[in-house]
Amino acid sequence: MEQTKSTYNVFFLLFCVDDSASAASSMEVTDRIASLEQRVQMQEDDIQLLKSALADVVRRLNITEEQQAMQNKKGPTKDHGNWG
């Protein structure tokens, strides 16, 4: 019985040492996760800005194409009427 108790104490001590190392490692993992979450949030914000900018470009392009189509329906203007 004394052998088992001694073995148990050794395992308990090893567990405590491993647990403290694990706690430090756990803090590093927690910090790393927090850092990654922050990066993801920043990237999501960047994606939203890019979507907004792209929507603006598409809107402006549509307006330009509509204006061009209206000019083509009117026919040549005075400035562009001289094809010669």
XYZ file of N, CA, C and O in Angstrom:
336
model
N 0.813 -1.192 0.000
C 0.000 0.000 0.000
C 0.860 1.261 0.000
O 0.501 2.227 -0.624
N 1.974 1.228 0.712
C 2.886 2.364 0.782
C 3.464 2.676 -0.594
O 3.643 3.832 -0.944
N 3.747 1.651 -1.394
C 4.267 1.830 -2.765
C 3.242 2.564 -3.626
O 3.590 3.468 -4.360
N 2.002 2.206 -3.510
C 0.943 2.828 -4.303
C 0.774 4.288 -3.909
O 0.628 5.159 -4.758
N 0.839 4.556 -2.615
C 0.713 5.925 -2.130
C 1.870 6.793 -2.638
O 1.675 7.920 -3.052
N 3.074 6.233 -2.632
C 4.248 6.939 -3.115
C 4.135 7.206 -4.610
O 4.456 8.295 -5.086
N 3.684 6.240 -5.345
C 3.498 6.396 -6.795
C 2.447 7.462 -7.071
O 2.620 8.305 -7.950
N 1.398 7.440 -6.276
C 0.336 8.442 -6.424
C 0.894 9.845 -6.180
O 0.594 10.774 -6.914
N 1.719 10.007 -5.153
C 2.320 11.310 -4.844
C 3.211 11.807 -5.987
O 3.211 12.986 -6.315
N 3.970 10.896 -6.568
C 4.838 11.262 -7.695
C 3.987 11.727 -8.868
O 4.263 12.771 -9.482
N 2.947 10.977 -9.169
C 2.063 11.372 -10.268
C 1.386 12.713 -9.976
O 1.241 13.551 -10.849
N 1.003 12.905 -8.722
C 0.370 14.162 -8.346
C 1.333 15.328 -8.530
O 0.965 16.371 -9.059
N 2.584 15.151 -8.101
C 3.586 16.201 -8.270
C 3.843 16.479 -9.755
O 3.953 17.628 -10.173
N 3.953 15.415 -10.537
C 4.156 15.598 -11.977
C 2.969 16.327 -12.601
O 3.133 17.198 -13.450
N 1.783 15.983 -12.141
C 0.581 16.637 -12.653
C 0.603 18.124 -12.303
O 0.282 18.971 -13.123
N 0.995 18.448 -11.076
C 1.048 19.851 -10.649
C 2.071 20.633 -11.462
O 1.807 21.760 -11.877
N 3.239 20.047 -11.679
C 4.261 20.718 -12.480
C 3.764 20.880 -13.901
O 3.859 21.954 -14.497
N 3.191 19.830 -14.455
C 2.665 19.884 -15.815
C 1.515 20.869 -15.892
O 1.369 21.597 -16.866
N 0.709 20.931 -14.842
C -0.438 21.824 -14.821
C 0.004 23.288 -14.810
O -0.583 24.126 -15.477
N 1.061 23.604 -14.087
C 1.536 24.996 -14.072
C 2.129 25.357 -15.427
O 1.954 26.474 -15.917
N 2.839 24.427 -16.033
C 3.361 24.661 -17.385
C 2.200 24.776 -18.355
O 2.213 25.605 -19.265
N 1.201 23.963 -18.130
C 0.019 23.997 -18.975
C -0.727 25.313 -18.809
O -1.272 25.848 -19.767
N -0.740 25.850 -17.587
C -1.408 27.127 -17.349
C -0.713 28.238 -18.125
O -1.372 29.086 -18.732
N 0.625 28.228 -18.116
C 1.367 29.227 -18.889
C 1.088 29.042 -20.373
O 0.879 30.014 -21.105
N 1.087 27.795 -20.800
C 0.795 27.490 -22.192
C -0.637 27.897 -22.524
O -0.904 28.408 -23.608
N -1.528 27.679 -21.584
C -2.923 28.051 -21.782
C -3.071 29.561 -21.931
O -3.855 30.035 -22.746
N -2.286 30.320 -21.158
C -2.310 31.779 -21.286
C -1.823 32.199 -22.665
O -2.377 33.103 -23.278
N -0.777 31.532 -23.153
C -0.259 31.837 -24.481
C -1.314 31.536 -25.540
O -1.498 32.312 -26.472
N -1.986 30.402 -25.370
C -3.034 30.027 -26.321
C -4.169 31.044 -26.266
O -4.676 31.481 -27.305
N -4.553 31.448 -25.061
C -5.618 32.433 -24.912
C -5.224 33.749 -25.566
O -6.032 34.375 -26.265
N -3.987 34.184 -25.342
C -3.508 35.416 -25.975
C -3.499 35.282 -27.489
O -3.862 36.213 -28.215
N -3.064 34.136 -27.963
C -3.013 33.890 -29.410
C -4.416 33.914 -30.016
O -4.634 34.509 -31.071
N -5.354 33.297 -29.325
C -6.740 33.277 -29.808
C -7.296 34.698 -29.842
O -7.936 35.101 -30.818
N -7.037 35.462 -28.784
C -7.507 36.852 -28.744
C -6.909 37.653 -29.896
O -7.605 38.447 -30.539
N -5.635 37.447 -30.167
C -4.970 38.140 -31.263
C -5.589 37.750 -32.606
O -5.837 38.609 -33.458
N -5.843 36.469 -32.785
C -6.449 36.005 -34.043
C -7.873 36.539 -34.200
O -8.280 36.916 -35.303
N -8.621 36.575 -33.092
C -9.975 37.117 -33.156
C -9.949 38.591 -33.547
O -10.786 39.044 -34.325
N -8.972 39.322 -33.030
C -8.836 40.734 -33.373
C -8.500 40.893 -34.857
O -9.051 41.751 -35.541
N -7.608 40.046 -35.355
C -7.250 40.105 -36.775
C -8.457 39.788 -37.653
O -8.681 40.438 -38.684
N -9.236 38.794 -37.249
C -10.427 38.435 -38.020
C -11.398 39.609 -38.060
O -11.965 39.929 -39.112
N -11.594 40.270 -36.913
C -12.496 41.418 -36.857
C -12.000 42.535 -37.767
O -12.779 43.155 -38.495
N -10.701 42.789 -37.753
C -10.136 43.821 -38.625
C -10.329 43.454 -40.094
O -10.661 44.310 -40.931
N -10.154 42.182 -40.426
C -10.336 41.741 -41.803
C -11.800 41.839 -42.217
O -12.107 42.202 -43.356
N -12.707 41.529 -41.287
C -14.127 41.673 -41.588
C -14.464 43.137 -41.860
O -15.236 43.444 -42.773
N -13.883 44.040 -41.068
C -14.092 45.477 -41.292
C -13.546 45.887 -42.656
O -14.200 46.653 -43.390
N -12.365 45.386 -43.006
C -11.776 45.690 -44.311
C -12.664 45.172 -45.443
O -12.849 45.850 -46.458
N -13.212 43.987 -45.269
C -14.093 43.409 -46.293
C -15.330 44.275 -46.472
O -15.767 44.523 -47.605
N -15.893 44.760 -45.363
C -17.061 45.638 -45.455
C -16.727 46.917 -46.217
O -17.505 47.378 -47.046
N -15.554 47.494 -45.945
C -15.131 48.694 -46.675
C -14.948 48.408 -48.162
O -15.334 49.216 -49.017
N -14.349 47.269 -48.471
C -14.152 46.897 -49.877
C -15.488 46.680 -50.582
O -15.669 47.085 -51.734
N -16.436 46.048 -49.904
C -17.770 45.842 -50.485
C -18.438 47.178 -50.775
O -19.046 47.367 -51.835
N -18.300 48.098 -49.834
C -18.892 49.420 -50.007
C -18.254 50.153 -51.182
O -18.950 50.762 -52.008
N -16.941 50.111 -51.259
C -16.230 50.765 -52.353
C -16.600 50.131 -53.694
O -16.805 50.838 -54.696
N -16.697 48.810 -53.725
C -17.067 48.125 -54.961
C -18.487 48.477 -55.380
O -18.749 48.722 -56.564
N -19.401 48.543 -54.424
C -20.780 48.927 -54.738
C -20.817 50.335 -55.316
O -21.568 50.607 -56.270
N -20.004 51.239 -54.783
C -19.937 52.605 -55.296
C -19.407 52.623 -56.730
O -19.940 53.337 -57.585
N -18.377 51.843 -56.990
C -17.813 51.770 -58.345
C -18.847 51.216 -59.329
O -19.027 51.756 -60.431
N -19.552 50.159 -58.920
C -20.564 49.572 -59.805
C -21.684 50.584 -60.064
O -22.153 50.730 -61.201
N -22.104 51.322 -59.030
C -23.140 52.337 -59.191
C -22.692 53.419 -60.175
O -23.429 53.795 -61.092
N -21.462 53.890 -60.017
C -20.940 54.927 -60.919
C -20.809 54.405 -62.341
O -21.080 55.119 -63.314
N -20.390 53.161 -62.479
C -20.265 52.563 -63.807
C -21.634 52.459 -64.480
O -21.774 52.767 -65.672
N -22.641 52.063 -63.720
C -23.998 51.976 -64.276
C -24.495 53.340 -64.721
O -25.102 53.476 -65.791
N -24.238 54.367 -63.920
C -24.647 55.733 -64.295
C -23.949 56.147 -65.585
O -24.587 56.688 -66.507
N -22.661 55.886 -65.684
C -21.893 56.242 -66.884
C -22.429 55.506 -68.103
O -22.594 56.101 -69.185
N -22.726 54.218 -67.943
C -23.253 53.440 -69.072
C -24.631 53.940 -69.484
O -24.939 54.004 -70.678
N -25.463 54.324 -68.512
C -26.780 54.860 -68.837
C -26.661 56.192 -69.578
O -27.384 56.428 -70.554
N -25.745 57.042 -69.129
C -25.531 58.325 -69.806
C -25.042 58.104 -71.227
O -25.467 58.791 -72.169
N -24.152 57.145 -71.394
C -23.622 56.842 -72.727
C -24.730 56.298 -73.627
O -24.813 56.653 -74.812
N -25.587 55.451 -73.071
C -26.694 54.902 -73.859
C -27.660 56.006 -74.269
O -28.165 56.012 -75.395
N -27.906 56.960 -73.384
C -28.799 58.077 -73.710
C -28.191 58.938 -74.824
O -28.901 59.383 -75.732
N -26.903 59.162 -74.769
C -26.241 59.951 -75.810
C -26.288 59.228 -77.150
O -26.464 59.852 -78.196
N -26.138 57.905 -77.117
C -26.177 57.133 -78.367
C -27.575 57.150 -78.966
O -27.718 57.117 -80.187
N -28.616 57.206 -78.139
C -29.988 57.267 -78.646
C -30.272 58.613 -79.300
O -31.014 58.691 -80.268
N -29.679 59.683 -78.766
C -29.888 61.030 -79.316
C -29.208 61.197 -80.659
O -29.578 62.042 -81.448
N -28.214 60.424 -80.915
C -27.467 60.559 -82.152
C -26.231 61.401 -81.913
O -25.951 61.829 -80.795
N -25.493 61.652 -82.948
C -24.251 62.421 -82.795
C -24.546 63.845 -82.350
O -25.515 64.454 -82.774
N -23.708 64.354 -81.511
C -23.833 65.747 -81.058
C -23.142 66.649 -82.059
O -22.474 66.187 -82.991
N -23.258 67.947 -81.853
C -22.635 68.909 -82.772
C -21.124 68.707 -82.849
O -20.534 68.803 -83.898
N -20.522 68.406 -81.695
C -19.061 68.231 -81.671
C -18.629 66.968 -82.393
O -17.573 66.916 -82.976
N -19.474 65.937 -82.321
C -19.072 64.646 -82.897
C -19.771 64.370 -84.226
O -19.600 63.309 -84.796
N -20.550 65.315 -84.704
C -21.315 65.080 -85.920
C -20.476 65.124 -87.188
O -20.879 64.619 -88.213
N -19.350 65.711 -87.159
C -18.504 65.832 -88.338
C -17.605 64.595 -88.429
O -16.587 64.505 -87.775
N -17.997 63.662 -89.254
C -17.266 62.384 -89.345
C -16.154 62.470 -90.372
O -15.372 61.553 -90.505
N -16.049 63.491 -91.079
C -15.160 63.608 -92.179
C -13.783 63.921 -91.855
O -12.767 63.670 -92.175
